[in-house]
Short mmCIF file of C-alpha atoms and ligand atoms in Angstrom, two decimals:
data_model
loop_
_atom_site.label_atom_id
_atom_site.label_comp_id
_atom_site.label_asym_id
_atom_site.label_seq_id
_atom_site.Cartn_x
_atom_site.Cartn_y
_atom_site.Cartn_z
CA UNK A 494 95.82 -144.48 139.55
CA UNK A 495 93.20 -146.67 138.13
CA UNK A 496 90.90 -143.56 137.48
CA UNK A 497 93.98 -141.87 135.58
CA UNK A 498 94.72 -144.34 133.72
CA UNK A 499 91.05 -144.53 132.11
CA UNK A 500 90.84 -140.65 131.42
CA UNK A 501 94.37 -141.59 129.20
CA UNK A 502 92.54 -143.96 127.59
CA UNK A 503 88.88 -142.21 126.87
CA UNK A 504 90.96 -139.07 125.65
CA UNK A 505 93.39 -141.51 123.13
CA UNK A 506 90.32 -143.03 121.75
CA UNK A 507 88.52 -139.75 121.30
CA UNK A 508 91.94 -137.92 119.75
CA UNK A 509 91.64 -140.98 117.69
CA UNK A 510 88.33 -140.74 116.32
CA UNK A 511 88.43 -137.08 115.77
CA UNK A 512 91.34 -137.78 113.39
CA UNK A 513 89.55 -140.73 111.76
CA UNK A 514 86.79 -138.26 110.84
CA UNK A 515 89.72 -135.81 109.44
CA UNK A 516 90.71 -138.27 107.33
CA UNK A 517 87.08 -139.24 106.28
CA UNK A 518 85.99 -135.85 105.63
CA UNK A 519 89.52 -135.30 103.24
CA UNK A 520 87.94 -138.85 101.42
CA UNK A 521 85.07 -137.31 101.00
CA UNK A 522 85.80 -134.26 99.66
CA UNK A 523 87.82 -136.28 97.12
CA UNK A 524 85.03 -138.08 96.80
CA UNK A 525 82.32 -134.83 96.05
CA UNK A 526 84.90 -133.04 93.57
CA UNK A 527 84.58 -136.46 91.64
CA UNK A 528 80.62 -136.66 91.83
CA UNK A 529 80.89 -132.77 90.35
CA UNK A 530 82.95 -133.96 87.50
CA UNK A 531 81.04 -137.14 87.09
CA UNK A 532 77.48 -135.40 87.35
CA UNK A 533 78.91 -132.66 84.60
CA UNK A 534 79.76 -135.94 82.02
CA UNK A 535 76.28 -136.89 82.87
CA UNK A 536 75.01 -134.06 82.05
CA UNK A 537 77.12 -133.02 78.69
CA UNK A 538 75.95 -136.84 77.94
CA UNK A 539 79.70 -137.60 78.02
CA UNK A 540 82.04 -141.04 77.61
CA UNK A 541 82.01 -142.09 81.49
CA UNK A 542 85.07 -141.06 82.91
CA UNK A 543 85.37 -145.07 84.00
CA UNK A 544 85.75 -146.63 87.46
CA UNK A 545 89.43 -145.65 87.79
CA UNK A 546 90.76 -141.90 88.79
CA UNK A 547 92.46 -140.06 85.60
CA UNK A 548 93.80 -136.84 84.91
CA UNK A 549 91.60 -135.06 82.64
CA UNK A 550 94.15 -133.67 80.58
CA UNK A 551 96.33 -136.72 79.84
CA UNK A 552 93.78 -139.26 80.52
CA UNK A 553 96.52 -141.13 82.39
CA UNK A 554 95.13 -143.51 85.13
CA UNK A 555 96.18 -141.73 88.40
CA UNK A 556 97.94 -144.08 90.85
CA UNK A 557 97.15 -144.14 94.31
CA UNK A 558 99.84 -142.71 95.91
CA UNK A 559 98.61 -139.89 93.57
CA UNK A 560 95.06 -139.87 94.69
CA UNK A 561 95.73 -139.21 98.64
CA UNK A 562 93.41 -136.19 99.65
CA UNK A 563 94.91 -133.15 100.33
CA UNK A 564 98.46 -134.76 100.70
CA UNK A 565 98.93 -135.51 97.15
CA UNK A 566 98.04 -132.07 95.91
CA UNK A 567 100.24 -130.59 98.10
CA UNK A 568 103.38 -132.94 97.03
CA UNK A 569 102.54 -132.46 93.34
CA UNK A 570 101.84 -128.60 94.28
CA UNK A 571 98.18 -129.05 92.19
CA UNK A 572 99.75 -130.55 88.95
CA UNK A 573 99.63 -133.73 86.70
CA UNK A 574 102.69 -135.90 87.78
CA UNK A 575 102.69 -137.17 83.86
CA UNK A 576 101.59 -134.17 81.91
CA UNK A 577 101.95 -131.16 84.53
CA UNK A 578 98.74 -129.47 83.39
CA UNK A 579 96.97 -127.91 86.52
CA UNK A 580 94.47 -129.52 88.90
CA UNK A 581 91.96 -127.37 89.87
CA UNK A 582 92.47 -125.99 93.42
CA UNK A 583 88.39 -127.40 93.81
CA UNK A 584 89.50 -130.78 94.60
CA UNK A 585 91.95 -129.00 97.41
CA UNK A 586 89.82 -126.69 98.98
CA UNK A 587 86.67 -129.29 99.11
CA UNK A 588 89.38 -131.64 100.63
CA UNK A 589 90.79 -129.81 103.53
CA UNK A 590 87.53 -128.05 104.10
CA UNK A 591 85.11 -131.23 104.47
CA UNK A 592 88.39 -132.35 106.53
CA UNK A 593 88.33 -129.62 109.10
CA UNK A 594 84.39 -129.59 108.96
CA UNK A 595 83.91 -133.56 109.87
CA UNK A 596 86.81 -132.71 112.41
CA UNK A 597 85.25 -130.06 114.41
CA UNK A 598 81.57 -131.08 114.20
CA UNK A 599 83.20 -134.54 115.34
CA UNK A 600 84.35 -132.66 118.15
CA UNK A 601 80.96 -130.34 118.84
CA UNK A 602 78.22 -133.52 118.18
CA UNK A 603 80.29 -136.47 118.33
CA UNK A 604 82.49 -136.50 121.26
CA UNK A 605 80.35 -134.94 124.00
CA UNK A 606 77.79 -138.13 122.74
CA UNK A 607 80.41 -140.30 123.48
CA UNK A 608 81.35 -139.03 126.89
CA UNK A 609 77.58 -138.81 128.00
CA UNK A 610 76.67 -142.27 126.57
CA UNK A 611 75.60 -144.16 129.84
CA UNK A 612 73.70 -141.02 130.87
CA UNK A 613 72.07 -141.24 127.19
CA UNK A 614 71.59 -144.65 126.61
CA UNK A 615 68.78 -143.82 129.61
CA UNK A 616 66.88 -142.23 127.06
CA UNK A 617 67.98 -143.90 123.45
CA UNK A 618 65.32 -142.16 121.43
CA UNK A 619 67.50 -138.93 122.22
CA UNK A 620 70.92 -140.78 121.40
CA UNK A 621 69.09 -141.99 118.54
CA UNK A 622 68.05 -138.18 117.51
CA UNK A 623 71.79 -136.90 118.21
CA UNK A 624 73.12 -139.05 116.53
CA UNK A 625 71.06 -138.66 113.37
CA UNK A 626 71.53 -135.35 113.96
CA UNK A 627 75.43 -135.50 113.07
CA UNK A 628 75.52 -138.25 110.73
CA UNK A 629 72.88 -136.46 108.10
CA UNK A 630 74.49 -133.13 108.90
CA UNK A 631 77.39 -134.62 107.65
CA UNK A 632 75.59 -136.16 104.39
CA UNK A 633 74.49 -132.53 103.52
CA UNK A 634 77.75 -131.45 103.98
CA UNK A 635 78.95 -133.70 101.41
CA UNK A 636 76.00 -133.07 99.38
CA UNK A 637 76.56 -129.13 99.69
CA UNK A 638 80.13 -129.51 98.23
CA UNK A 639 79.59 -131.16 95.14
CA UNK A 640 77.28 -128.59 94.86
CA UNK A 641 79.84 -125.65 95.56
CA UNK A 642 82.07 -127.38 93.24
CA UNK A 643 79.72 -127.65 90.23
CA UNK A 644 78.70 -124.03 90.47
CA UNK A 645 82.76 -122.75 90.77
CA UNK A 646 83.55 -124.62 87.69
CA UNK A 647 80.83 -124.38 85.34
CA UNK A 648 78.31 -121.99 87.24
CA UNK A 649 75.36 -123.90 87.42
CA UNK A 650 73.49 -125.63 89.96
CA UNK A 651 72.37 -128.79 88.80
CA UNK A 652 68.20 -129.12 89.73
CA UNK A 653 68.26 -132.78 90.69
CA UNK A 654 71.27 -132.30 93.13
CA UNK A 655 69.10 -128.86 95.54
CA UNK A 656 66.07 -130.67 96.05
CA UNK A 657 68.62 -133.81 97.22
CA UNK A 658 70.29 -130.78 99.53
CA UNK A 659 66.68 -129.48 100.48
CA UNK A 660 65.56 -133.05 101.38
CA UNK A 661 68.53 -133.75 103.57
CA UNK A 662 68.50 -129.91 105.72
CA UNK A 663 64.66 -130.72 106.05
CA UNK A 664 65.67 -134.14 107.58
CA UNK A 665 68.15 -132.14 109.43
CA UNK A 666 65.63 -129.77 110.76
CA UNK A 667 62.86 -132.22 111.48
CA UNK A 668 65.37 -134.17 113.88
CA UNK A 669 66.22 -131.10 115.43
CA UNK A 670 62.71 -129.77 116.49
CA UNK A 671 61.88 -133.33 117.42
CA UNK A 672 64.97 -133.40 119.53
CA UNK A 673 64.14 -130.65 121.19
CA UNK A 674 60.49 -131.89 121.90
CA UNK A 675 61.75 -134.44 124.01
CA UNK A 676 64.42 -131.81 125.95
CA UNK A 677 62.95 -130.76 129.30
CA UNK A 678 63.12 -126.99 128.70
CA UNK A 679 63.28 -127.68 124.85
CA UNK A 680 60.77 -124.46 123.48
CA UNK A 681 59.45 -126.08 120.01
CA UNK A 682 57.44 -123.26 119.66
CA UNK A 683 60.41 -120.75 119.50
CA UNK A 684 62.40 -123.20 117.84
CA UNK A 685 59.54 -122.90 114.77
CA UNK A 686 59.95 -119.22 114.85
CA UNK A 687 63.28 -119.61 114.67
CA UNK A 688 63.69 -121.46 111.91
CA UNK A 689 60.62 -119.34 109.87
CA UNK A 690 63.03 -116.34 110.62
CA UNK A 691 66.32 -118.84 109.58
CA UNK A 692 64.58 -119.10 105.75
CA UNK A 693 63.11 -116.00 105.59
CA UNK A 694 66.68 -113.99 106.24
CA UNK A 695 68.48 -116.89 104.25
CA UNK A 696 66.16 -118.02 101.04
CA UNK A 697 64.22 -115.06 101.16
CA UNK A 698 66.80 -112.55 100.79
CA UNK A 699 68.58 -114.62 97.78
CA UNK A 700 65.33 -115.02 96.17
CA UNK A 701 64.22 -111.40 96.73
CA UNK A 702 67.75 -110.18 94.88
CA UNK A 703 66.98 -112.53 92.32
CA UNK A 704 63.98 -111.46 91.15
CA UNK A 705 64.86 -107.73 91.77
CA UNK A 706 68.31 -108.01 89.70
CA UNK A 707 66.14 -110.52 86.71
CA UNK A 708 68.48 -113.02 87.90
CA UNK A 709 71.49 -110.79 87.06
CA UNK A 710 73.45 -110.66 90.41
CA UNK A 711 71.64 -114.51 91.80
CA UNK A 712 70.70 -117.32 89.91
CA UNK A 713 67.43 -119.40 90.45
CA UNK A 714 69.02 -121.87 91.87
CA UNK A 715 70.92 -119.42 94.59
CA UNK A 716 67.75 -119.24 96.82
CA UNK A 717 66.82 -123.15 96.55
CA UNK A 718 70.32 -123.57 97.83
CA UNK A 719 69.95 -121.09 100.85
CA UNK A 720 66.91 -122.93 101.70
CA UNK A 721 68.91 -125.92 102.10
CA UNK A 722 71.39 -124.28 104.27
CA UNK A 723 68.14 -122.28 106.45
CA UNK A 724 66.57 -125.42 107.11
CA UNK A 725 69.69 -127.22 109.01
CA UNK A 726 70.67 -124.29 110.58
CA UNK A 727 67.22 -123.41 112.24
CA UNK A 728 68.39 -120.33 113.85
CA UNK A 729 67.36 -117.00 112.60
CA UNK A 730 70.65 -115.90 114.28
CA UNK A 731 73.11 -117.92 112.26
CA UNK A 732 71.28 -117.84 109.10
CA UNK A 733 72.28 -113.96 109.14
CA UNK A 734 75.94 -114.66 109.72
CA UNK A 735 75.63 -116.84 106.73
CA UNK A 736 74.26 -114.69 104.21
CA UNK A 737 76.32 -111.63 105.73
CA UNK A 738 79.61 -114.34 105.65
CA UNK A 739 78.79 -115.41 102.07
CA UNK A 740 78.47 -111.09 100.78
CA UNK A 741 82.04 -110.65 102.73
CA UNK A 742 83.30 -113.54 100.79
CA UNK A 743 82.08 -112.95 97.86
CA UNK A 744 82.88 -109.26 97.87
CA UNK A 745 86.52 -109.99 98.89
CA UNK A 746 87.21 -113.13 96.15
CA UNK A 747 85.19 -112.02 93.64
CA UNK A 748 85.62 -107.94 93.12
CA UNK A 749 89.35 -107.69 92.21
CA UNK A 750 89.10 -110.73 89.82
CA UNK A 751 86.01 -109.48 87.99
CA UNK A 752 86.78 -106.27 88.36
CA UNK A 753 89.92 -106.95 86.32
CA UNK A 754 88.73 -109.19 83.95
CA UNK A 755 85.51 -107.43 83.10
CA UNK A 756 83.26 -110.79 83.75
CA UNK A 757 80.60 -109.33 86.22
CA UNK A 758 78.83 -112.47 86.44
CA UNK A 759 79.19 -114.04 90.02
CA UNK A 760 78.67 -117.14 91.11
CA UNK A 761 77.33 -117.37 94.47
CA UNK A 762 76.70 -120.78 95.66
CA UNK A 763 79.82 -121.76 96.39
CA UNK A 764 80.19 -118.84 98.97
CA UNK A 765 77.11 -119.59 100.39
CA UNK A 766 78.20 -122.95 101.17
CA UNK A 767 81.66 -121.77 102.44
CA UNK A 768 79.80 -119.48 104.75
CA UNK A 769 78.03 -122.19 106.15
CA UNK A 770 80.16 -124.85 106.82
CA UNK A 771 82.11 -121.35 108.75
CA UNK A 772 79.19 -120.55 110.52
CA UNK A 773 78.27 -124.13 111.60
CA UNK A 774 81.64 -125.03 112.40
CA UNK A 775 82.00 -122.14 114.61
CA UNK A 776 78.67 -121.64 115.97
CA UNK A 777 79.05 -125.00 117.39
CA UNK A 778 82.46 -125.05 118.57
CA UNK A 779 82.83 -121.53 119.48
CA UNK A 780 81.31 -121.83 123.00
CA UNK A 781 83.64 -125.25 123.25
CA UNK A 782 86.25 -123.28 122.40
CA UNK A 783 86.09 -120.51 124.61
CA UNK A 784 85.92 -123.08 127.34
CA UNK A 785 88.88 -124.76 126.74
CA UNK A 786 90.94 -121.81 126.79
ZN1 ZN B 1749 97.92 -135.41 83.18
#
């Protein structure tokens, strides 16, 4: 009985957490849609928007039962509760998308550190590495979304804010081969090859359309972001499905709008990023998934 008893407890705690990081993720995805608006008054060399949330329309300080992530927009169905202009469905899509991302790489990194902790704590300078791992995965992933945000709404990709990305998937990588220095049948060789392959498929395709199509179909800034998103991902493997996930999703979004409205310009970052939150969502929960079921 004992023994059940402390399995109900381990999984509360864990259902727990992994909702606590839903919750943080929806926060923060509040909190990168701001940074994009905040970065773009920056930039314009704008009035600060101030320390308080307001709507942009109305300038009408937003109260906080107004400024929940993702349930707000949903009860106000993406409008101004004072001057019912539109909020941009950015702020909802970064929300529930860092949400479900923090959830399930909660659930891939996270938990299975938490249920091998005594066995781990044998060796802490591989805890350590795991869990720096997930926390500055998640710091990209926050970093990424501004990013995807700024280029959806005003098509640019501010300079400052990719080498910040860059820095962070290096960090990312440089944990990871380290990590798997110190695994017993960890190949660091391969894993070098891997990632060479990872930003060669990723940045080098982006940069190789950009200078074939004079930075007509991918901006500058396109394959700087890619080798953000190579870096992290280390895997020549899933840095295919990205840049394969990101054409699908750009094909399918984009086409019929621009197509319509004659504007052939596409933006691509924020489909790159969307394909690789996907692909690192799923490529890490996939095999988890396929157990449980
Ligand atoms: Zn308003």
């Amino acid at each position: 009985m004992w023994y059940d008893k402390r399995v109900m407890v381990d999984t509360l705690l864990i259902s727990l957490i992994l909702v606590m990081m839903f919750i943080l993720g929806a926060v923060f995805g509040s909190f990168a849609c701001c940074q994009a608006w905040r970065w773009r008054y920056h930039v314009l060399h704008k009035k600060e928007l101030g320390q308080w949330s307001v709507c942009l329309h109305c300038k009408k300080r937003i109260k906080w039962y107004d400024n929940i992530p993702i349930v707000s927009w949903l009860v106000l169905r993406g409008k101004c509760r004072y001057c019912h202009k539109k909020i941009g469905l950015a702020d909802f899509l970064s929300e529930i998308s860092l949400a479900i991302a923090f959830f399930m790489l909660s659930w891939a990194y996270l938990v299975p550190i938490l249920e091998n902790w005594n066995i781990l704590a044998l060796k802490p300078e591989l805890l350590a590495l795991q869990l720096g791992v997930f926390i500055v995965t998640l710091m990209l992933l926050v970093v990424l979304m501004v990013l995807a945000v700024y280029d959806a709404k005003w098509g640019e990709l501010p300079t400052v804010l990719l080498i910040l990305a860059i820095v962070i998937g290096a960090i990312v990588w440089v944990l990871k081969m380290y990590e798997l220095s110190l695994t017993d049948d960890g190949d660091v060789i391969g894993g070098l090859w891997n990632s060479f392959g990872a930003v060669m498929i990723l940045a080098g395709t982006c940069f190789v359309i950009y200078k074939a199509s004079k930075e007509k179909l991918m901006g500058s800034g396109d394959w700087l972001l890619a080798l953000a998103l190579a870096l992290p991902l280390a895997s020549w493997w899933l840095a295919l499905w990205t840049i394969f996930l990101a054409n699908l999703l750009g094909d399918v979004i984009v086409l019929p709008t621009a197509l319509k409205s004659g504007n052939k310009k596409v933006h691509f970052g924020p489909f790159l990023v969307a394909a690789f939150v996907i692909v690192l969502v799923l490529g890490n929960c996939l095999p988890l998934l396929l157990k449980a079921l």
